[in-house]
Every structure is written in C-alpha cells, then in structure tokens.
Tab-separated table of C-alpha atoms and ligand atoms in Angstrom:
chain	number	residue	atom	x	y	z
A	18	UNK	CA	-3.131	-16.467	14.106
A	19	UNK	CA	-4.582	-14.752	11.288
A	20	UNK	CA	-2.778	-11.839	8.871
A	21	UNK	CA	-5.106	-9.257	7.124
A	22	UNK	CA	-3.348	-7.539	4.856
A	23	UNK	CA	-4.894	-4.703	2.038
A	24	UNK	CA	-4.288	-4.853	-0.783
A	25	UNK	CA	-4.828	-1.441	-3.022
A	26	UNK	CA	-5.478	-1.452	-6.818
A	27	UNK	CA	-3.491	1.253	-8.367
A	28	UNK	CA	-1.959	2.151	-11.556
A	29	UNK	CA	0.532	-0.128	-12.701
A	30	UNK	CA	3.937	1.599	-11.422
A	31	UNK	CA	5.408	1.420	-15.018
A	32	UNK	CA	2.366	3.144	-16.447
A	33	UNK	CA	3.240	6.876	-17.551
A	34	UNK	CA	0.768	8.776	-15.024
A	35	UNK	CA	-1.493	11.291	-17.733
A	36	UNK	CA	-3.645	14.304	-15.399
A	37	UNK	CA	-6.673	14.645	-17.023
A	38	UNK	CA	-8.003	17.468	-19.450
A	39	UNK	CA	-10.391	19.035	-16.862
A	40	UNK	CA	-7.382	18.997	-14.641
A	41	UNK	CA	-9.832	16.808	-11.688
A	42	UNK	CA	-7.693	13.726	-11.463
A	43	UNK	CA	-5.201	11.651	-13.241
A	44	UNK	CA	-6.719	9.133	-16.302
A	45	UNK	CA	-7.699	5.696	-15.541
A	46	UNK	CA	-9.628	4.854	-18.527
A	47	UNK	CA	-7.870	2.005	-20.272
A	48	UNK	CA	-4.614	2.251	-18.021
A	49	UNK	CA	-3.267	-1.326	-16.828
A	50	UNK	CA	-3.901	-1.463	-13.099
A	51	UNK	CA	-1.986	-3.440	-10.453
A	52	UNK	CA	-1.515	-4.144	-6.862
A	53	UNK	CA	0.239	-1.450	-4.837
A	54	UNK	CA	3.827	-2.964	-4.634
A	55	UNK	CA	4.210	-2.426	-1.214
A	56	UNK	CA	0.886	-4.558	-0.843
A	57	UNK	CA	2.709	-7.285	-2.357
A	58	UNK	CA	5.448	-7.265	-0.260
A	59	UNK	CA	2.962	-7.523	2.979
A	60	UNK	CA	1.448	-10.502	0.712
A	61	UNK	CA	4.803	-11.853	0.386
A	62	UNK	CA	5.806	-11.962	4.185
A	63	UNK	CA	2.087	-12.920	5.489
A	64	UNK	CA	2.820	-16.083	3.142
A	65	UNK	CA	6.473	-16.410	4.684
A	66	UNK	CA	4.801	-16.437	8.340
A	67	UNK	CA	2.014	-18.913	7.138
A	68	UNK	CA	5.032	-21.376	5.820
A	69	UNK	CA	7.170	-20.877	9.269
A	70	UNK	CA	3.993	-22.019	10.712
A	71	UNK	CA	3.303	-18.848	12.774
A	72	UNK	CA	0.264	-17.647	11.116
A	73	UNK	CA	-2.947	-20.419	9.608
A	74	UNK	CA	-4.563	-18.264	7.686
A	75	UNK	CA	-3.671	-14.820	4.881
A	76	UNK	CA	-6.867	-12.687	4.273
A	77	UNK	CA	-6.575	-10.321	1.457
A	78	UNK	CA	-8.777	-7.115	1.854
A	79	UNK	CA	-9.621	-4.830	-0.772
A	80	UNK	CA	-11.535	-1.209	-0.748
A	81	UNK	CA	-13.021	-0.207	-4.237
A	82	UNK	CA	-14.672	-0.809	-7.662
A	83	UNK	CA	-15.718	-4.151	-8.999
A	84	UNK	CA	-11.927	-4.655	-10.883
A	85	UNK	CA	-10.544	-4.590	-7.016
A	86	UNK	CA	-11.283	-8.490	-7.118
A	87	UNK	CA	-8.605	-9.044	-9.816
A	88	UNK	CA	-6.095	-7.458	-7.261
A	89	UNK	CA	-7.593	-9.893	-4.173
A	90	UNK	CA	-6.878	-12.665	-7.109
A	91	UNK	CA	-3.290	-11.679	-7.619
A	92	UNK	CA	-3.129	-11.942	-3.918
A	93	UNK	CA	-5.075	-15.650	-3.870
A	94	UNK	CA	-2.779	-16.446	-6.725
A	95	UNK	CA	0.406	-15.708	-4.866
A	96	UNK	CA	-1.085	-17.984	-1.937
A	97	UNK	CA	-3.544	-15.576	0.453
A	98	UNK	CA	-6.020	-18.174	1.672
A	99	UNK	CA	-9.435	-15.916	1.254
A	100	UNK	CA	-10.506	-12.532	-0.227
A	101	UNK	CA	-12.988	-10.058	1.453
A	102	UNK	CA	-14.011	-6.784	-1.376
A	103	UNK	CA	-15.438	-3.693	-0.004
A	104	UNK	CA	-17.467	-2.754	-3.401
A	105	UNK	CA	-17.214	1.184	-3.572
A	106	UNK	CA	-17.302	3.044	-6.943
A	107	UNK	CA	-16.485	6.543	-5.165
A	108	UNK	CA	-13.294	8.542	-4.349
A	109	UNK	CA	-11.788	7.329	-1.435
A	110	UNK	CA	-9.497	8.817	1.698
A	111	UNK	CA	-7.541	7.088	3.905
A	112	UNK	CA	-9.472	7.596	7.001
A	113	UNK	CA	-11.967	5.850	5.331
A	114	UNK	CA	-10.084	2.965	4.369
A	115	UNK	CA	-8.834	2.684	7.876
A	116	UNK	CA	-12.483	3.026	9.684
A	117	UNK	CA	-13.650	-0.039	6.636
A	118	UNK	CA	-10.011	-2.077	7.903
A	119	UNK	CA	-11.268	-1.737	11.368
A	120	UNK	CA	-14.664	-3.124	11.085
A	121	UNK	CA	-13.276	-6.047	9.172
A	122	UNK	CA	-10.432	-6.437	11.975
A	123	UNK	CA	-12.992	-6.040	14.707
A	124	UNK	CA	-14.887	-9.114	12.803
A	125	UNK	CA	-11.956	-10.985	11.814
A	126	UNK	CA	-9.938	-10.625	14.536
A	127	UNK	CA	-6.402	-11.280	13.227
A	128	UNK	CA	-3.071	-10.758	15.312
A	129	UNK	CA	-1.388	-9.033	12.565
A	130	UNK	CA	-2.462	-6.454	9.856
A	131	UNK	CA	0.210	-5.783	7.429
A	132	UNK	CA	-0.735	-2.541	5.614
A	133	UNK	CA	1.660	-1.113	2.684
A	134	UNK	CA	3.689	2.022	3.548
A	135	UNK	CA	2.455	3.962	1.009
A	136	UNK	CA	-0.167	3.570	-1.898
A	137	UNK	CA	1.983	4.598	-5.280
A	138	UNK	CA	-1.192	6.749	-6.402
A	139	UNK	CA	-1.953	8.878	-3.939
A	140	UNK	CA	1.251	8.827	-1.755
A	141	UNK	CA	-0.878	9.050	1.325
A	142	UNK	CA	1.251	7.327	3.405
A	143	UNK	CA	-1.819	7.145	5.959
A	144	UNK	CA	-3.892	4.633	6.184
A	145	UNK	CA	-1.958	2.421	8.237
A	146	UNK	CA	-1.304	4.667	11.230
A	147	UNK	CA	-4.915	6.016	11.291
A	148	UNK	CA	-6.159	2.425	11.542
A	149	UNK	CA	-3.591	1.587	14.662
A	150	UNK	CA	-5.025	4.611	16.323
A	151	UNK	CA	-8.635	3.465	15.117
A	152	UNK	CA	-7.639	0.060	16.816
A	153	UNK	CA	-5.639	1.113	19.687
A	154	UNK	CA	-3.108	-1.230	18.614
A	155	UNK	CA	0.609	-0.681	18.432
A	156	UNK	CA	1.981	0.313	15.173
A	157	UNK	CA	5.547	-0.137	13.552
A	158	UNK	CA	5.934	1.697	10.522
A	159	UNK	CA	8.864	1.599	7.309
A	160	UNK	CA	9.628	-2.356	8.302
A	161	UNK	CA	12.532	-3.894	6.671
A	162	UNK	CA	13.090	-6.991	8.924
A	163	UNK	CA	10.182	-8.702	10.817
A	164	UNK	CA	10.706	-11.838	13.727
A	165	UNK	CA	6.858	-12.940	15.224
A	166	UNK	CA	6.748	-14.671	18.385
A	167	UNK	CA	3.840	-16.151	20.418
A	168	UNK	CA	2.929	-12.326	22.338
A	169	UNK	CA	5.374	-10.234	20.779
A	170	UNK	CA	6.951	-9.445	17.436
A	171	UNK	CA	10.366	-7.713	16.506
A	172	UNK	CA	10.471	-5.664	13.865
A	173	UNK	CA	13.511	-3.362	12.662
A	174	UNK	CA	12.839	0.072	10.594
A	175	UNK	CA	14.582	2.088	8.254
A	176	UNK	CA	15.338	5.432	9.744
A	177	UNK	CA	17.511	8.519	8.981
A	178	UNK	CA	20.926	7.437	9.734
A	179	UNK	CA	20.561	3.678	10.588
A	180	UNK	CA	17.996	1.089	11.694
A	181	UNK	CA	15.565	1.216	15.109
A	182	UNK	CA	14.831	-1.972	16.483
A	183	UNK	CA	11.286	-2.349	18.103
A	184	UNK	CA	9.492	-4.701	20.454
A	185	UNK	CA	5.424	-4.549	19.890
A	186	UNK	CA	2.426	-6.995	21.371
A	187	UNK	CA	0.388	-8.958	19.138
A	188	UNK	CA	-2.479	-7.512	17.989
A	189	UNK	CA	-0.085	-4.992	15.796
A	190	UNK	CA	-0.517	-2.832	13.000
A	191	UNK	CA	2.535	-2.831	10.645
A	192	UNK	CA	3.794	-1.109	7.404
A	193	UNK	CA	5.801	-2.561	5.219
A	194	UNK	CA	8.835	-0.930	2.847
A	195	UNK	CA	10.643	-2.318	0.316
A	196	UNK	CA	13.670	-3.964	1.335
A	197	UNK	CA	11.176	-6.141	3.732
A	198	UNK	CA	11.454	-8.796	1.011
A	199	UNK	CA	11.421	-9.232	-2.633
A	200	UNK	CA	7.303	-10.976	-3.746
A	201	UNK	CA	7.212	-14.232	-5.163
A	202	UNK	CA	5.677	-14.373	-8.907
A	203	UNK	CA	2.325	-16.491	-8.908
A	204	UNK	CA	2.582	-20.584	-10.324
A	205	UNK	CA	0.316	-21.247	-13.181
A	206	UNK	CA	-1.381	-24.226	-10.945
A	207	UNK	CA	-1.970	-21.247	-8.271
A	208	UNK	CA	-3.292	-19.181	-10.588
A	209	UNK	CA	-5.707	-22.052	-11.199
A	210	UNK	CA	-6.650	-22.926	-7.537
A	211	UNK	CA	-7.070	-18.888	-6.753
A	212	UNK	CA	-9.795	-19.185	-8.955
A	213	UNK	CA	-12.094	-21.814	-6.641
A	214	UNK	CA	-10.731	-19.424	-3.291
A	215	UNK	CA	-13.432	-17.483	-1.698
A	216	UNK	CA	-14.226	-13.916	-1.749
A	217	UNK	CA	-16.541	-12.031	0.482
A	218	UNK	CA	-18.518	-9.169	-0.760
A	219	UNK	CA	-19.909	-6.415	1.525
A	220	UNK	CA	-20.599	-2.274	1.696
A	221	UNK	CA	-19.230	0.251	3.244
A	222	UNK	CA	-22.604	0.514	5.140
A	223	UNK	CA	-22.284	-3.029	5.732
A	224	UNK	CA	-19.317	-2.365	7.813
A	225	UNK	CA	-21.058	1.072	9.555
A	226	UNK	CA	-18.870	3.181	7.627
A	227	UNK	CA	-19.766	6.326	5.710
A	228	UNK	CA	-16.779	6.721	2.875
A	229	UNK	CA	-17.809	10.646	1.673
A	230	UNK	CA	-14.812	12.376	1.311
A	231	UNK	CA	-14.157	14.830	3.741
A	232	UNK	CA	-11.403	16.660	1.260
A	233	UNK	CA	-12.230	18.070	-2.114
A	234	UNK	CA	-9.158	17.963	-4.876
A	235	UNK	CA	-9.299	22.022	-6.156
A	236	UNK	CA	-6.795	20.327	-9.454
A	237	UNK	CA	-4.419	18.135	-10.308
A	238	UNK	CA	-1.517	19.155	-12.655
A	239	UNK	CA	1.819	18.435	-14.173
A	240	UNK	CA	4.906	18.930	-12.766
A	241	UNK	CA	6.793	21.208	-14.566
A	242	UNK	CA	9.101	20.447	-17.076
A	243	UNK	CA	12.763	20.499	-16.610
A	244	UNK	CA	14.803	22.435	-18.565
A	245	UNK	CA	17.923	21.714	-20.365
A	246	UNK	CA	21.229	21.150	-18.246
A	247	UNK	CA	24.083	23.361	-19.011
A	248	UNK	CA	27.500	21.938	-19.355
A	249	UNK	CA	30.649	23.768	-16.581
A	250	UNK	CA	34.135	24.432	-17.874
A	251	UNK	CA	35.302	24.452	-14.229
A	252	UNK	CA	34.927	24.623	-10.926
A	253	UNK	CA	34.736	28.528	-11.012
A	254	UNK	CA	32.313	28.594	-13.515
A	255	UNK	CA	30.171	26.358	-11.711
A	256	UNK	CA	30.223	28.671	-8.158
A	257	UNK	CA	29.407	31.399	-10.358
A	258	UNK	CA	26.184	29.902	-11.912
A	259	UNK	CA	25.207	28.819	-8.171
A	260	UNK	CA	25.298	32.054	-6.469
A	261	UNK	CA	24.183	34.568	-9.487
A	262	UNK	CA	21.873	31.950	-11.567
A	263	UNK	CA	20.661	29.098	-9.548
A	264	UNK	CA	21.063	31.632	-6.409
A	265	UNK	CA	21.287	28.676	-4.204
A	266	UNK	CA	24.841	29.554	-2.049
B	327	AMP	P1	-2.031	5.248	1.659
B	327	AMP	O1	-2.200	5.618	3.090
B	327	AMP	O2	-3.186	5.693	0.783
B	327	AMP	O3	-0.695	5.682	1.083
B	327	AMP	O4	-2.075	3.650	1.558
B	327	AMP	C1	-1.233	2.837	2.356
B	327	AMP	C2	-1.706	1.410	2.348
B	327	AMP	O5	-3.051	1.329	2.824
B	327	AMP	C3	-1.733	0.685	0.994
B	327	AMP	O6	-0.467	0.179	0.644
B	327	AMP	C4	-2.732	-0.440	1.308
B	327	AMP	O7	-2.106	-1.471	2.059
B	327	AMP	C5	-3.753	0.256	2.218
B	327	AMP	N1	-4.872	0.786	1.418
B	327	AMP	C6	-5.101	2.086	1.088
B	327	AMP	N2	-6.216	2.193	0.341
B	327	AMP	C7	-6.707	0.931	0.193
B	327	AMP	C8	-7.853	0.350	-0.473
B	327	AMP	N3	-8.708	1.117	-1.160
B	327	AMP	N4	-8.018	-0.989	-0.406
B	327	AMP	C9	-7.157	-1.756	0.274
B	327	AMP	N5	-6.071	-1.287	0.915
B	327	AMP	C10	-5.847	0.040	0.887
C-alpha cells in the first residue's frame, strides 16, 4: 500500500505574519518558510503505518515554487521514501491543488492520501475534501486516532462535544489535526540519506491541470488592534459596562 501525503510550504508558524504595503498579500520576501504543521503530522503517521508494516512506501507531494523541494526534503529527512514537485511560480487555490493531487493519485495509485486539515497561510481548510469528491473516495476529516486494516480503516474525529468514530474503505482521503500525533525531529544520518532520495519534477500541464485562479484577492489587511483592557471593581460594575458599553447582554 502506498501513502501520498502533501506537503505545503508555508510561513514558518512562529514568523510574525507582515500584509504588504500595496495591501495585495502578506510578505514573503526573506521570511523563514516551513512545512504546514499539520503536513507533518500526516508525515509522521504515514511513517508510523510504514513501520507497523501496513504501508511499503511514503510519497511526499508538493504544489509550488522551486523552494517547495526543501519542504519534500524535510519530509525525505523525516523518512518519506520519494518526492514528486509540481513546479508552479503562480498563486494557487485549493481546487487546484486538489485537481494536481488527483492526477498524481490517479498515476500513483496509493490506498491512502493523508492531506493536512488546514494550511496555516491561507486557512482554506479545502483541499482535502475537494480532492475526495474529485476522487470519489471516502473522506474522514479532523482525525485524531487512526487504525488501517487490509479493506477498511478506523478513524476517530474531534467533534463538538466528543469524538465520532468512523468506518471508511481503502482508497480514502483523510485529514489530519493535531492531537493525531506529535512529528518526529529528522536524524542527522537522515538528513544525509534524504539527500540521495528521489524527486520527480513535472507541470501543472503535465498533470492536465490548468492552476489560474478562479478568485481574485480585492486586499489583504490587518486586524485591528485591540485596545486597552479596563480593570472592574465588582461584579456590578462589570454588568454595567456589558449592557451600556460593550452592549453585549
Ligand atoms: P488548505 O485547504 O489550503 O487549508 O490546505 C489543506 C492541506 O492541503 C494542506 O495541509 C496540505 O496537505 C494540502 N495542500 C494545500 N496546498 C498545497 C500545496 N501547494 N502543495 C502541497 N499540498 C498542499
């Protein structure tokens, strides 16, 4: 059984996020760049099913600019046995993403895809579900717990007020969250051998894929700033401020 899992380059989530000037995006220029944590916890438990012996082989997928193949070396580094990089220097949607995923899946034919919830960028929260509708496949989304059998898999989701259990067939589209598992840090001799691992290279019109975005961004801006707390004397005093300042009861 094969495990694709995509891995996103993003800004590094302890980067402070600056909008640009022109107010048309956020600045990248010189920003340290990362994998998109929750693609590192789908690393994490494709590598856990490869060790259990349920899955042979962890392919690391990537959608993006040339500097996406340091993030398909993270994932080589941490133990993903191949990389395949979609080179695209343009914006990119999730629809898009998930029409490239399926092309590669179609090829590749793996019995799992393990997609991140979310991307910490855009916040899409998207990509995963398009591509199980793409595929037809069935989808569990939010995972915290994941059992794989020979036909079927297990997996239990976080959801308002407890946890669902589900039951899905293999092929299956899944999302990960963050209790799933906690990613292992990548050896120095891994490091090393991730270097010599392969990584394919193809277009989106390799794949039969047009990527144009189909939204346009009007502007990006800052939230707000908060103002200054005020300190209560009592409990009085605070009803009062919520019903004639905040207005909320
Ligand atoms: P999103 O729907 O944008 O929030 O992204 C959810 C997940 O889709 C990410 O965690 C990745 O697993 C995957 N994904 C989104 N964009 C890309 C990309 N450009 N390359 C690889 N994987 C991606």
């Amino acid at each position: 059984m094969k495990v694709l899992v995509p891995v996103k380059r993003v800004i590094d989530y302890n980067v402070k996020v600056r909008v640009k000037a022109d107010q048309t995006g956020v600045e990248l220029a010189n920003v340290k760049m990362s994998m998109n944590p929750f693609d590192e916890i789908s690393i994490e438990e494709a590598l856990r099913l490869r060790e259990a012996g349920k899955a042979e082989e962890v392919i690391a997928v990537s959608i993006g600019v040339q500097q996406c193949q340091e993030t398909i070396r993270t994932a080589l580094a941490m133990g993903a046995d191949r990389g395949i990089h979609v080179l695209h220097d343009g914006e990119l949607e999730p629809l898009a993403v998930a029409k490239m995923l399926k092309a590669i899946a179609d090829k590749e034919g793996p019995s799992l895809i393990l997609v991140g919830k979310q991307a910490i960028d855009d916040d899409c929260n998207q990509t995963g579900q398009m591509l199980a509708a793409l595929l037809g496949w069935g989808q569990a989304t939010f995972i915290s717990k994941l059992e794989v059998g020979d036909t079927e898999l297990t997996a239990t989701r976080e959801v308002d007020g407890g946890l669902e259990t589900l039951t899905l067939k293999l092929p299956a589209v899944l999302t990960t969250d963050l209790r799933l598992n906690e990613p292992r840090y990548a050896s120095l001799p891994n490091i090393m051998k991730a270097k010599k691992k392969p990584i394919d290279q193809m277009s989106p019109a390799d794949l039969g894929v047009d990527p144009s975005p189909r939204l346009e961004t009007l502007r990006v801006v800052e939230p707000p700033k908060r103002e200054a707390g005020v300190i209560v004397a009592d409990v009085a005093e605070l009803v009062e401020k919520l019903r004639n300042v905040a207005k909320v009861i």
